Structures are given as C-alpha cells and as structure tokens.
mmCIF file of C-alpha atoms in Angstrom:
data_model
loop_
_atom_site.group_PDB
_atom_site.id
_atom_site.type_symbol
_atom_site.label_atom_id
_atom_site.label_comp_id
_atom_site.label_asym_id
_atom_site.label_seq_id
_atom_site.Cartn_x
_atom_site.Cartn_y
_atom_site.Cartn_z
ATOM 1 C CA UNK Y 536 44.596 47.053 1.414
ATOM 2 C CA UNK Y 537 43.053 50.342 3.257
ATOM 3 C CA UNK Y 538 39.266 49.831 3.792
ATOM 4 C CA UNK Y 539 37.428 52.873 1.197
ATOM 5 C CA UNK Y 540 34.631 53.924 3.568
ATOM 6 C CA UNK Y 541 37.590 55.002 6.448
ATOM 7 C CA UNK Y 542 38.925 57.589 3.397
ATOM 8 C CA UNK Y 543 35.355 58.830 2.920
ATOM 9 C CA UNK Y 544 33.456 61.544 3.723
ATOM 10 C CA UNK Y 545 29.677 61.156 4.858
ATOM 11 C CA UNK Y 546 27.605 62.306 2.426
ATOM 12 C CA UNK Y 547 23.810 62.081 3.230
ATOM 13 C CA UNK Y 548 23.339 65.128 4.826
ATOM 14 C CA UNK Y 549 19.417 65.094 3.850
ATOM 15 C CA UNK Y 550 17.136 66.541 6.576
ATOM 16 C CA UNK Y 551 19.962 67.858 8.831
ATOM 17 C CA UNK Y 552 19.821 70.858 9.756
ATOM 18 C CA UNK Y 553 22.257 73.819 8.734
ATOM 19 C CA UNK Y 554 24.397 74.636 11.152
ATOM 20 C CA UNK Y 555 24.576 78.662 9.214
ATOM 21 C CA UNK Y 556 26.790 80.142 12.322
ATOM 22 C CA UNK Y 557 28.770 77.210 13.022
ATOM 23 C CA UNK Y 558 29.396 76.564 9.298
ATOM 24 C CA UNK Y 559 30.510 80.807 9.194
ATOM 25 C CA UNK Y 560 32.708 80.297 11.924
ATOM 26 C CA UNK Y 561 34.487 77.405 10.165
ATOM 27 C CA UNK Y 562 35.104 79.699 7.510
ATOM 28 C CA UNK Y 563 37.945 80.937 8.436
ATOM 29 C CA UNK Y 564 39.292 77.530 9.262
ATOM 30 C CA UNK Y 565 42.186 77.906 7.123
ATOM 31 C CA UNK Y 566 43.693 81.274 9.183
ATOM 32 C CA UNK Y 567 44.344 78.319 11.969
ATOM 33 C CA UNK Y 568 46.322 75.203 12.241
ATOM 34 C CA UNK Y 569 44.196 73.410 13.622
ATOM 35 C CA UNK Y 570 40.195 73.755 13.876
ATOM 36 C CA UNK Y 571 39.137 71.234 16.975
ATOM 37 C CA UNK Y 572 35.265 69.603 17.201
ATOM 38 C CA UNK Y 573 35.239 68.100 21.026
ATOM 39 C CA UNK Y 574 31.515 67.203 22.641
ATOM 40 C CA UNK Y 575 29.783 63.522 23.961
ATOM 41 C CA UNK Y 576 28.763 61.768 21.429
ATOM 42 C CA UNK Y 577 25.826 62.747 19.368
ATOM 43 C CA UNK Y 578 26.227 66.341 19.158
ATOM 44 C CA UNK Y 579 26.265 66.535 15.163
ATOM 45 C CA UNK Y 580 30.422 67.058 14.821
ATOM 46 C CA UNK Y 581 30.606 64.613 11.818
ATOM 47 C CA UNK Y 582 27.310 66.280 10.349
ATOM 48 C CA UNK Y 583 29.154 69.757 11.159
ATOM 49 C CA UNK Y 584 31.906 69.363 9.451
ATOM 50 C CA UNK Y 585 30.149 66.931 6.318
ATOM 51 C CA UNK Y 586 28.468 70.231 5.727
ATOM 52 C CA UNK Y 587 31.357 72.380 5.888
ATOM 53 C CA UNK Y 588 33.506 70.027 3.453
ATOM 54 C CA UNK Y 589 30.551 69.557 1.104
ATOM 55 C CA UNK Y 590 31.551 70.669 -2.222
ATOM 56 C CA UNK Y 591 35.308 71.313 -1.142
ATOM 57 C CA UNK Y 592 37.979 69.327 -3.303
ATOM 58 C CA UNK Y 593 40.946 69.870 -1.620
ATOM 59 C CA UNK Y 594 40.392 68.198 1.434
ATOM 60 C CA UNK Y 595 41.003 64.658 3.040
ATOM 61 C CA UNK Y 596 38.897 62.169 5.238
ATOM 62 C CA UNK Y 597 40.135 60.076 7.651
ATOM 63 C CA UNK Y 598 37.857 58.590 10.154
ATOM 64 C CA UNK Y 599 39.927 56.220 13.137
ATOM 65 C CA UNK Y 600 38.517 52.830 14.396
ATOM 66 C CA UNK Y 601 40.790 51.401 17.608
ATOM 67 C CA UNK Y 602 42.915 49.212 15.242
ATOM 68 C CA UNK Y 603 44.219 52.627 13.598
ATOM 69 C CA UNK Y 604 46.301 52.399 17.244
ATOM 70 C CA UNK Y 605 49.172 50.557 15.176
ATOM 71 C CA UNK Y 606 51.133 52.819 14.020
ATOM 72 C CA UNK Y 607 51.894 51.675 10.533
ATOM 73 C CA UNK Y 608 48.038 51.499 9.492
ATOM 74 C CA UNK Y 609 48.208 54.825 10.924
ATOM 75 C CA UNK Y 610 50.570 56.561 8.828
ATOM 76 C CA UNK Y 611 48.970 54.736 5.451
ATOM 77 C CA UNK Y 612 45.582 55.645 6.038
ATOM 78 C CA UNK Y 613 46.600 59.524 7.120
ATOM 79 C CA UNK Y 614 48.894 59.871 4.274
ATOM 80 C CA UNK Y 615 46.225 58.009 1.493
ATOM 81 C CA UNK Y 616 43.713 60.876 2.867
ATOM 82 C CA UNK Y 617 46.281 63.573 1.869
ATOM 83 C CA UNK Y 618 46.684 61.676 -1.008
ATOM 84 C CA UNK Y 619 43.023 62.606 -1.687
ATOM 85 C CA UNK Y 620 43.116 65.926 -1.126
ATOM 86 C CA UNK Y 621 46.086 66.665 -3.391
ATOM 87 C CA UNK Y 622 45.137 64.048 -6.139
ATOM 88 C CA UNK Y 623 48.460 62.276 -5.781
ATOM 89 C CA UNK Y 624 51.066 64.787 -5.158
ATOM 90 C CA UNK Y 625 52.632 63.436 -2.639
ATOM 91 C CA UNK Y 626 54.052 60.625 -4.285
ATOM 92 C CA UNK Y 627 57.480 59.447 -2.744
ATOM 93 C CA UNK Y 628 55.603 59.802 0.763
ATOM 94 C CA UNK Y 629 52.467 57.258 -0.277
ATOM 95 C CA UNK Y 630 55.296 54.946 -1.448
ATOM 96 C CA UNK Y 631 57.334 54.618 1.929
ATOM 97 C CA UNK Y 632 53.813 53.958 3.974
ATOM 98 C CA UNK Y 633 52.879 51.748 1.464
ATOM 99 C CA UNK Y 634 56.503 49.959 2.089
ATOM 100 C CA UNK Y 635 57.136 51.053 5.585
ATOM 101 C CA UNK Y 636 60.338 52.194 4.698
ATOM 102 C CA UNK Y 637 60.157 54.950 7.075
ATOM 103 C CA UNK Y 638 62.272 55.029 10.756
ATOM 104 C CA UNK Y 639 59.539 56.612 12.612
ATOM 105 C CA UNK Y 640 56.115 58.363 11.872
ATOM 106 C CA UNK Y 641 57.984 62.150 12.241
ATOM 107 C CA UNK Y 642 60.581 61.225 9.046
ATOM 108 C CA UNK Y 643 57.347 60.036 7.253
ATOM 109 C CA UNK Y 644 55.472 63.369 7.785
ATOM 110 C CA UNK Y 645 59.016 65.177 7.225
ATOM 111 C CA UNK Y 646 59.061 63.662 3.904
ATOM 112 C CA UNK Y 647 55.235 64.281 3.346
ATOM 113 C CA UNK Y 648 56.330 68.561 4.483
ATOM 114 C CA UNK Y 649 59.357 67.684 1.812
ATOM 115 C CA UNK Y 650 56.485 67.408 -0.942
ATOM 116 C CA UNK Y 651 53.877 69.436 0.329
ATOM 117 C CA UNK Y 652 56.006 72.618 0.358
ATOM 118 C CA UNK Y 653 55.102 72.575 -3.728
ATOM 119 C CA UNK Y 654 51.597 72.656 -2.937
ATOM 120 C CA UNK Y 655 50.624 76.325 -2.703
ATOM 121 C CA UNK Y 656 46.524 75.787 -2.471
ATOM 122 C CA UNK Y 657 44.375 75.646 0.820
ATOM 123 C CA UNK Y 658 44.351 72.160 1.937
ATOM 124 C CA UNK Y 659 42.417 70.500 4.588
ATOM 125 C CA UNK Y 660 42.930 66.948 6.630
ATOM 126 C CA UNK Y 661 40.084 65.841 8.864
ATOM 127 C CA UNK Y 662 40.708 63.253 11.338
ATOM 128 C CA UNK Y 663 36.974 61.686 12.821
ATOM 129 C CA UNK Y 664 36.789 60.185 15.906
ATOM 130 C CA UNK Y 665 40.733 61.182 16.933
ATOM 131 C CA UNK Y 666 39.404 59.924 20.898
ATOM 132 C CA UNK Y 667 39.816 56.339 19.923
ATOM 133 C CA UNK Y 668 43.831 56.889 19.678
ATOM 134 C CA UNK Y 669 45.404 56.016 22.832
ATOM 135 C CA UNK Y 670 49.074 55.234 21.334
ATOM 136 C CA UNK Y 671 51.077 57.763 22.799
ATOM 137 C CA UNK Y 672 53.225 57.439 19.874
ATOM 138 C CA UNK Y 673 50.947 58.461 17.655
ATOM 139 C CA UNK Y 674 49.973 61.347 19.795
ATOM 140 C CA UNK Y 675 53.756 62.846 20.154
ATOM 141 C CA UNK Y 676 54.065 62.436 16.002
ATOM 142 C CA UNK Y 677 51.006 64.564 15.664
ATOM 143 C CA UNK Y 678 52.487 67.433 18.093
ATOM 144 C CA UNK Y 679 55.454 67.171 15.546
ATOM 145 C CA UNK Y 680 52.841 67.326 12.987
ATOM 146 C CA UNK Y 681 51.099 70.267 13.923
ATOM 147 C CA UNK Y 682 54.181 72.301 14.679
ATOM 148 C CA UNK Y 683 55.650 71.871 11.726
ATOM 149 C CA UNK Y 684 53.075 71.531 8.786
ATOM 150 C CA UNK Y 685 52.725 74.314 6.283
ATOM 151 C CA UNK Y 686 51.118 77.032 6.279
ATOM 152 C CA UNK Y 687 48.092 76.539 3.907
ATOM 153 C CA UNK Y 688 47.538 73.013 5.344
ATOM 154 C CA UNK Y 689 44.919 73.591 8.280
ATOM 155 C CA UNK Y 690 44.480 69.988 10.577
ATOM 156 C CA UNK Y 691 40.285 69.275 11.292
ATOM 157 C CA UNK Y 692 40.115 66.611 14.309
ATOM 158 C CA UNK Y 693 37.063 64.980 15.882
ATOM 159 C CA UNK Y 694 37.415 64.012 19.025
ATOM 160 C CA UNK Y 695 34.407 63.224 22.479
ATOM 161 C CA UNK Y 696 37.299 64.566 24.544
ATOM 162 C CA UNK Y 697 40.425 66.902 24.465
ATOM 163 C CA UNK Y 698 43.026 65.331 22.605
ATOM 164 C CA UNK Y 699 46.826 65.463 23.803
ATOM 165 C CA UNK Y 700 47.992 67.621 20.759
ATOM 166 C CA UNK Y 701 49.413 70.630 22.292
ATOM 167 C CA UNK Y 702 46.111 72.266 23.070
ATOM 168 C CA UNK Y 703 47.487 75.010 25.136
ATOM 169 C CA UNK Y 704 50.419 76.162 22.895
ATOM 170 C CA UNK Y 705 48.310 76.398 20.057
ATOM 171 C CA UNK Y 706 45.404 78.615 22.060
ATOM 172 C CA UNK Y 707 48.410 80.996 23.250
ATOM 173 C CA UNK Y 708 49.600 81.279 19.450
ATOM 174 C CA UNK Y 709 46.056 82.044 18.238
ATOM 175 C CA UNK Y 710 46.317 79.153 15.853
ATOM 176 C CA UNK Y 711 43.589 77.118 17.581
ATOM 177 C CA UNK Y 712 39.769 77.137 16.526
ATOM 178 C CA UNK Y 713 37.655 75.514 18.675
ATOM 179 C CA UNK Y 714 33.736 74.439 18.661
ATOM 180 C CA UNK Y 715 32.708 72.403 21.655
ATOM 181 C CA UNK Y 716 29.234 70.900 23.247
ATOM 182 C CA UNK Y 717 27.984 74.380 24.116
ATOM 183 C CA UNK Y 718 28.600 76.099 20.473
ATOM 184 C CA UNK Y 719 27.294 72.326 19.283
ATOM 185 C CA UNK Y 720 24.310 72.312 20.989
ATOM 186 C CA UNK Y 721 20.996 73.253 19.082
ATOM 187 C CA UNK Y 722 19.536 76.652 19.204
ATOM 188 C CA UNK Y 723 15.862 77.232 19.428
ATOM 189 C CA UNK Y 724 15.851 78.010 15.940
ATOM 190 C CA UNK Y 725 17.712 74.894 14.855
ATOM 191 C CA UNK Y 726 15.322 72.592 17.303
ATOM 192 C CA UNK Y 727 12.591 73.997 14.988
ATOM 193 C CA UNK Y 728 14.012 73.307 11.931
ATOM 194 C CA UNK Y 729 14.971 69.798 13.043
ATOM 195 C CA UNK Y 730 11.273 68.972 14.238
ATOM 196 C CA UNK Y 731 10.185 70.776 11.305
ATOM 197 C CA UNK Y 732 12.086 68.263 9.174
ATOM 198 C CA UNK Y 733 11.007 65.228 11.066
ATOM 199 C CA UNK Y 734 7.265 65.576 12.139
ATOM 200 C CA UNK Y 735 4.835 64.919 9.846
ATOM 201 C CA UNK Y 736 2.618 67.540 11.762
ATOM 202 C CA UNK Y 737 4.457 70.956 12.873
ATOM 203 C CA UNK Y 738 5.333 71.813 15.896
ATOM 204 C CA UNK Y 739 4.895 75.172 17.507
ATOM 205 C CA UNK Y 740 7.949 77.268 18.548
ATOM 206 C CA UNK Y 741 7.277 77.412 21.895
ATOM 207 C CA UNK Y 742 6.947 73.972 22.097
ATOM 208 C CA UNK Y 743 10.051 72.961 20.299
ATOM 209 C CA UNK Y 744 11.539 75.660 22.609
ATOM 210 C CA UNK Y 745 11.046 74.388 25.436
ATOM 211 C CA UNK Y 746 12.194 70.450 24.259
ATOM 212 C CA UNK Y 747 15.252 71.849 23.417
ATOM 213 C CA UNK Y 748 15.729 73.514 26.572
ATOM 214 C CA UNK Y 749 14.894 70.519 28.423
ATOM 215 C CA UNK Y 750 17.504 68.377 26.379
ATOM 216 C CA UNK Y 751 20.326 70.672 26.780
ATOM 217 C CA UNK Y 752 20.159 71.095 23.042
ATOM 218 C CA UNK Y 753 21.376 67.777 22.476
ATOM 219 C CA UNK Y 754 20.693 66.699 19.195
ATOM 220 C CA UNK Y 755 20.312 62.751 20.024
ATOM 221 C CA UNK Y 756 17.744 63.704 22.496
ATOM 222 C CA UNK Y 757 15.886 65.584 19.932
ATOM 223 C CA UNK Y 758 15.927 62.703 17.582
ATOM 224 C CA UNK Y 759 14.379 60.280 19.777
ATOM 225 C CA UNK Y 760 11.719 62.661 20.907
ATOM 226 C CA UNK Y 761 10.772 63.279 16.862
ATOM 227 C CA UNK Y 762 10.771 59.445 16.672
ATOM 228 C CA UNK Y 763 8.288 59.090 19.046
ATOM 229 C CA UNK Y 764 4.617 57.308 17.896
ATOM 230 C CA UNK Y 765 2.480 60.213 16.917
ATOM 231 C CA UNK Y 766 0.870 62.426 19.471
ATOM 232 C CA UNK Y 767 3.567 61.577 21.761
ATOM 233 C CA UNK Y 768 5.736 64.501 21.724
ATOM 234 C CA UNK Y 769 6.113 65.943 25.095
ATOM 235 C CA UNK Y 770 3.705 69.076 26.533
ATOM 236 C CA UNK Y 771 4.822 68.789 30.372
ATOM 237 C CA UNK Y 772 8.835 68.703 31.280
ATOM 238 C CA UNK Y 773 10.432 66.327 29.591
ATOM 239 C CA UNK Y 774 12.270 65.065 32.960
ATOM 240 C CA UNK Y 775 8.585 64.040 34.184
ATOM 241 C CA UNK Y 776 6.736 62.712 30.646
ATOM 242 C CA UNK Y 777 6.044 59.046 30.172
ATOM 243 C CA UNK Y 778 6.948 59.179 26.646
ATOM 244 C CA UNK Y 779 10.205 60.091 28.080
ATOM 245 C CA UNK Y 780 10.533 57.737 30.895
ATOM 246 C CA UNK Y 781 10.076 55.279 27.747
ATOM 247 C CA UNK Y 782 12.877 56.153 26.041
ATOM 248 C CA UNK Y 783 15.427 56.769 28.482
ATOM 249 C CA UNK Y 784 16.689 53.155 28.274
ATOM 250 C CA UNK Y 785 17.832 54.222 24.890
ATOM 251 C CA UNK Y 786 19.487 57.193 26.024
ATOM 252 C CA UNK Y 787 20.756 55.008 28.693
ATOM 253 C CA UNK Y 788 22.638 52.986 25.712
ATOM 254 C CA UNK Y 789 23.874 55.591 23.927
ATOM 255 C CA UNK Y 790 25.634 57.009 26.981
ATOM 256 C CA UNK Y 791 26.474 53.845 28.012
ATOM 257 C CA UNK Y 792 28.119 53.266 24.473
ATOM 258 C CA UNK Y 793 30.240 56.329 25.536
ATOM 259 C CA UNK Y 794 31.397 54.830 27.947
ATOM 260 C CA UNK Y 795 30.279 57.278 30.212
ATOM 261 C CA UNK Y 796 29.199 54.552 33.295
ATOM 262 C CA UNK Y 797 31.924 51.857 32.358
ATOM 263 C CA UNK Y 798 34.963 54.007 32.821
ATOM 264 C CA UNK Y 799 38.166 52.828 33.700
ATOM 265 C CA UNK Y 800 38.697 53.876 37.133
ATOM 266 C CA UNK Y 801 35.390 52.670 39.335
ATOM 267 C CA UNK Y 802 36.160 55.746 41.333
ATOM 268 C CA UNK Y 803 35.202 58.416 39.092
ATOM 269 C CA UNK Y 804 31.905 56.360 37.726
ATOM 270 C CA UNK Y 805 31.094 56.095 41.653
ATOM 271 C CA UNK Y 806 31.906 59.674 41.844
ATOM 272 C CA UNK Y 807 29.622 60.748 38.968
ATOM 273 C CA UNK Y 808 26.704 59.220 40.132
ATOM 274 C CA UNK Y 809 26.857 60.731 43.476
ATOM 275 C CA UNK Y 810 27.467 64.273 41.652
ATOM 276 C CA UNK Y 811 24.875 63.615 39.315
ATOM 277 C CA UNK Y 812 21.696 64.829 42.134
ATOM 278 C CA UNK Y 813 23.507 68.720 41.679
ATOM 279 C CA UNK Y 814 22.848 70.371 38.621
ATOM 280 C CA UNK Y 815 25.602 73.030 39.508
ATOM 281 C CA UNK Y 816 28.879 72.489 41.537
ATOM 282 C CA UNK Y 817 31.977 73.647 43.001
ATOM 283 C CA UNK Y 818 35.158 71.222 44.820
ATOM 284 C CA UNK Y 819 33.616 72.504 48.343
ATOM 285 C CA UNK Y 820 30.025 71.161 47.307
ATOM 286 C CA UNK Y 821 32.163 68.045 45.625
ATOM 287 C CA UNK Y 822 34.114 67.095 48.813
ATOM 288 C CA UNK Y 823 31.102 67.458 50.947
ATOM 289 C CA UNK Y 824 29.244 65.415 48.867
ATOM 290 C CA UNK Y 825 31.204 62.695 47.402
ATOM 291 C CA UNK Y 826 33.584 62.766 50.313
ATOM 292 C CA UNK Y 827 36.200 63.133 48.324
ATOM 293 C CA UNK Y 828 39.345 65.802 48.522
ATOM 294 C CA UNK Y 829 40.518 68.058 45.043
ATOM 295 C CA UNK Y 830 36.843 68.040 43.968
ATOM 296 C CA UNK Y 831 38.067 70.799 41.411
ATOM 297 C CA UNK Y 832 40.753 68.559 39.702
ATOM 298 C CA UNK Y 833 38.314 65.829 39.598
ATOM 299 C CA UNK Y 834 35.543 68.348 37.944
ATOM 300 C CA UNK Y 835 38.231 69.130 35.210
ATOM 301 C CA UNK Y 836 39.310 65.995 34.246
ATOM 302 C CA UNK Y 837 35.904 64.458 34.127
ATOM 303 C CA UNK Y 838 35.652 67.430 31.560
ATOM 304 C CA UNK Y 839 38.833 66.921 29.283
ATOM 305 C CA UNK Y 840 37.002 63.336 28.898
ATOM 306 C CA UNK Y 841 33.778 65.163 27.449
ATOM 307 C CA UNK Y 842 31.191 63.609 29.715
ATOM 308 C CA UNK Y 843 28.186 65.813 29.795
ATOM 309 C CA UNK Y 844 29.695 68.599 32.554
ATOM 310 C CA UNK Y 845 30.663 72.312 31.517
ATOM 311 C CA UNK Y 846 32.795 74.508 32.813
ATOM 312 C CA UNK Y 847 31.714 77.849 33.955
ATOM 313 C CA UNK Y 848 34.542 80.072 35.456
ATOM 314 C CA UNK Y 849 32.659 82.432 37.935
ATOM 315 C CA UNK Y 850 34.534 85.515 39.523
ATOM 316 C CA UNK Y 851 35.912 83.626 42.740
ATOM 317 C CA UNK Y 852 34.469 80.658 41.992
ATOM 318 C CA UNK Y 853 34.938 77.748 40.003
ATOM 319 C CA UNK Y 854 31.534 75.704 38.702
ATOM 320 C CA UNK Y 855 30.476 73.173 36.784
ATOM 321 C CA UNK Y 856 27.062 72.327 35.278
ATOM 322 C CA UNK Y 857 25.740 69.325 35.184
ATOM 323 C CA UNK Y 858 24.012 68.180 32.200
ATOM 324 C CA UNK Y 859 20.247 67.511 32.852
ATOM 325 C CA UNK Y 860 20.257 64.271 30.873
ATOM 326 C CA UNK Y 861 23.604 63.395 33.412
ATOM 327 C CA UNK Y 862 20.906 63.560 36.267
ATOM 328 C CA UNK Y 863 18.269 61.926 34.381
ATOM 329 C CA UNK Y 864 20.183 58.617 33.583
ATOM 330 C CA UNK Y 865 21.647 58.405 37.100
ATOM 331 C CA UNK Y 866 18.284 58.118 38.418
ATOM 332 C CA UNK Y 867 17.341 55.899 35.834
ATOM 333 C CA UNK Y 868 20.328 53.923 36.733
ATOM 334 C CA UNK Y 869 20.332 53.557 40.489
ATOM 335 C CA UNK Y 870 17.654 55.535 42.211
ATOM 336 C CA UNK Y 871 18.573 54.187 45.685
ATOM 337 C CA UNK Y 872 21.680 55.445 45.550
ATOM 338 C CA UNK Y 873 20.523 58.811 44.071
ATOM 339 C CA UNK Y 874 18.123 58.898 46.967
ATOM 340 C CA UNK Y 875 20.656 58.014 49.280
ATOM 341 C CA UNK Y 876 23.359 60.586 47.975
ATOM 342 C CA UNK Y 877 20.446 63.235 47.950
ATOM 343 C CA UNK Y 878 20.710 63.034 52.239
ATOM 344 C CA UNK Y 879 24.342 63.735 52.293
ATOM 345 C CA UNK Y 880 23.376 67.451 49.933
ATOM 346 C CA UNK Y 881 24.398 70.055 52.139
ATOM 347 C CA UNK Y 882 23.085 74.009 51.803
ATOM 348 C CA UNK Y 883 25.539 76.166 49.732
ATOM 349 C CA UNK Y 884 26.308 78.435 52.709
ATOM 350 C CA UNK Y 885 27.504 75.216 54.879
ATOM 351 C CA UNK Y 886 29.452 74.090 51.481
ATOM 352 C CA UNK Y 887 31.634 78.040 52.039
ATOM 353 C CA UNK Y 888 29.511 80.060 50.021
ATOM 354 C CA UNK Y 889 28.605 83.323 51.010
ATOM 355 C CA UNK Y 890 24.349 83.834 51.454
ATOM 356 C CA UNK Y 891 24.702 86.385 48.950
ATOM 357 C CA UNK Y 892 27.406 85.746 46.500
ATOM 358 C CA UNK Y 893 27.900 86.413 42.586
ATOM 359 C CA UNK Y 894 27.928 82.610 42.421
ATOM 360 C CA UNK Y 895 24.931 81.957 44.120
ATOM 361 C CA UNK Y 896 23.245 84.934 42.095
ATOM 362 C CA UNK Y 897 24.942 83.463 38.713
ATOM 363 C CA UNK Y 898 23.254 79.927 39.683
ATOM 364 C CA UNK Y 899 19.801 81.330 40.333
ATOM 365 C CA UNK Y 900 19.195 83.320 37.216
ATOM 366 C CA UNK Y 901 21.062 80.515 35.370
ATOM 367 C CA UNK Y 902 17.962 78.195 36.873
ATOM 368 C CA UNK Y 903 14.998 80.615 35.564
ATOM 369 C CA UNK Y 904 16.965 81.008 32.419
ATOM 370 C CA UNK Y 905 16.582 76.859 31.929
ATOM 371 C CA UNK Y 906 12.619 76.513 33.208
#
C-alpha cells in the first residue's frame, strides 16, 4: 500500500508570498533536464515549487521520508508519481514495481523510457526532500535516469544539500537549472509582502527592510519575528533585541533539526563553531583559526551539505560568508568557547592578505552593504 499524502502535492499556499521572479525563472523549466532547489531548511523550496506546479496537470509528486532508502519502495512510489502525471500510461512499468519483477532499478526506468517514448506532452517529476537518500544505489539509478530520460520529461528535486546526480555534467551540457539559498532568500519587497500578510498592523518598508537584512532573508526567521506578541517586532538590530534573544532557542531547534550541530563527524561541528565568530573567510583565516590544514576543502564541503555558508569566488581569492544567524546560534550555543575562539582571530594581513587587496575591499563594502 503507498501512503497518499507522499504522492501529493502541498496545496495551502494561502498567505505565502509570490515568488514572481523565481516562479519566471522556473518557466522555462522544461528547456532543462533537470531544475535543482538546494538551501537549509526553511527557505520556502516546497512553497516555490507548490506555486509553480499549481494548476499544472501533467506533473508528479513525490516527497522522500528515510524509509524511501529501500530500494523497492523507491521505485513504486517514483513510478506511482509518474503514474500521476500521465494518468496511467505507463502501465506495464506500474505493474513490475507493483510485483518487483524488475532485476535492478535501471531495467525498471528502461521499461518506464520503453512507454514514455509515446508520451509526446511536457511532463514534470518532482522529488521533495531528495537529501534524505543516502543509498548509493539509488543515487547511481538516478544518474542513469537523468541521462537517459526523454526529452519532454524535465526531473524537479528538493534537496538541503547537493545531491550526487551528476551535477557537473549536467551544468557543462546546459541542461541544469539551478535556484539555491541566495536566489531563495527574500527580497525587500517579498519581506514586505510577507509582514504585510502576517501583521495585523503594517509595517513600514524600512523597517521590514532592515529585518530582512538582518535575517539573511531567511524566511523561517521572518516567520518567527511576525509571530511575535504584538509590539514586539524588532526597531534596534535584530542580533541585539530581546524579543530576539527570546526566540533564538527556537531557531536553535530548527537548525538543530537540520542537523546542523549533530553532524556526523565531531570534527567539522567543532570546526563550525570555531568559524562561526568570522562572518567572512578564506583557508588562510581557516587554518589560523581552527588550526586546521585545507581550510578551503573544508569550506566547500561544509557547503555541498547546505549549512548556512556561501560561496563567493573573489579574483585571487576564495571566500565564504558566514550566515549571520550561523554566528548568532553559536553564541547562543557555547559562548565560552566563542569567546575563547574570538582570542585566537588573527588580522587579515597576518592571515596573507595584502593591506589593500580586492578581497579586503570586496569584504568592506560587502559589510556597509549588510548594516
């Protein structure tokens, strides 16, 4: 039996905002194999692409839990949600998931490519939540997937971190299209809107403005700041309001629920708390910091995992930002050892940069950009 709700689509999308210039770049979804959502968690991907699907009929749901590891629930769940989107076409392929009478999960999709190839319409497959697969398995069948699926079928994934589904190939081929945390992240415009929808009161634009600066755009932050008690809403910097102080044990849980602190290797959770007092970085700031050698290769991996630090690539340089609620939650979380890590902070010019360097420069405007 195949749960209903994991072949659904959400559909209360009242008082979101509309995402008009995400929603026109996903327009042109179907010129690309496959169109890839990757940010932390609670950045509005499912609500992105609810909205985008919204009155489309050709199109199939599929959102993972951690038991969709096996491969046989899988394959019936992914080929149910085509299923869906073709209003039974595929026929002789729903019949050997149903039966498992299948060798592997590439001769099942072969067989569903068999059948598809009479289906001449756009047709769309969305995969939610595709960072709970870790069954490597499952994660070479939908390479083979991807490489070989027709032409009108376009592949919608879902994922807090970069999946392992031949990301690079498919940015060289131009059949990529890619939103991520930055593109995800709210606009000034869209913070208005959102408070505007939420506050019983409005709020003025400057004001709203400046929350969303301080928040990174996140739209999580956002919602617990228009759920605070009335009157409440932050007029200082959100990093030093009560109201805020208040809340960040939530915020603390939702990251936590990311597992963002409890990650695998104790290593990289020590090493993000001592990053976590710079709001910009390179690997000679890293290694003089956290003590630790190939700074850069640590920087990139913690961002293929999506937790809270952009890339910026800077003409001899390469950076990361931090995100300000990163910094925020390690000091909620240990602020002796923030204090402590703060002594070891050396001055950019004994870290290898130059006293007057396009990196430095880039880093100071990109500080007066965020006040």
């Amino acid at each position: 039996m195949l749960i209903p709700s994991k072949l659904s689509r959400p559909v209360r999308l009242d008082h979101t905002v509309v995402r008009e210039r995400l929603l026109a770049k996903l327009s042109g979804a179907n010129n690309f194999r496959l169109a890839l959502i990757t940010s932390p968690a609670g950045y509005g991907k499912t609500t992105l692409i609810s909205q985008w699907a919204a009155g489309k009929n050709d199109i199939g749901w599929y959102s993972l839990d951690e038991g969709d590891n096996q491969q046989e629930r899988f394959a019936s769940y992914l080929i149910a949600a085509v299923q869906q989107a073709t209003n039974g076409h595929c026929a002789i392929c729903e019949t050997m998931a149903q039966k498992r009478q299948y060798a592997s999960l590439t001769s099942l999709f072969a067989q569903l490519f068999i059948e598809l190839a009479e289906w001449h319409s756009p047709l769309y497959l969305v995969i939610d939540d595709y960072h709970l697969i870790t069954n490597p398995v499952i994660h070479e069948s939908m390479r083979f997937f991807i490489r070989h699926q027709p032409e009108n079928l376009t592949l919608v994934v879902l994922s807090r971190n970069l999946p392992q589904l031949g990301i690079a190939n498919l940015r060289v081929r131009d059949q990529l299209l890619e939103i991520g945390s930055q593109q995800l992240a709210f606009t000034h415009q869209e913070a208005k809107q959102f408070f505007d929808c939420r506050l019983s009161s409005p709020i003025e634009a400057a004001e709203s403005s400046r929350i969303c600066d301080d928040v990174s755009g996140w739209a999580t932050a956002l919602q617990l700041i228009a759920l605070s008690p009335p009157g409440r809403i932050p007029t200082q910097p959100i990093s030093r309001h009560a109201a805020w102080r208040e809340s960040m044990p939530a915020i603390f849980r939702i990251i936590w629920s990311m597992r963002f602190w409890i990650t695998s290797i104790s290593q990289t959770r020590h090493f993000l708390l001592k990053s976590a007092i710079l709001r910009s970085m390179n690997d000679a700031l890293i290694n003089r910091v956290t003590g630790e050698e190939n700074g850069q290769m640590r920087l990139e991996e913690i961002e293929r995992q999506g937790l809270f630090y952009s890339g910026w690539m800077i003409p001899a340089s390469g950076f990361a930002i931090t995100h300000c609620l990163v910094t925020s939650c390690a000091s909620a979380a240990s602020g002796n050892w923030r204090r402590s890590c703060r002594k070891s902070t050396v001055p950019p010019q004994k870290a290898g940069w130059p006293r007057d360097s396009p990196a430095k420069r880039f880093i100071m405007r990109w500080r007066q950009a965020m006040r």
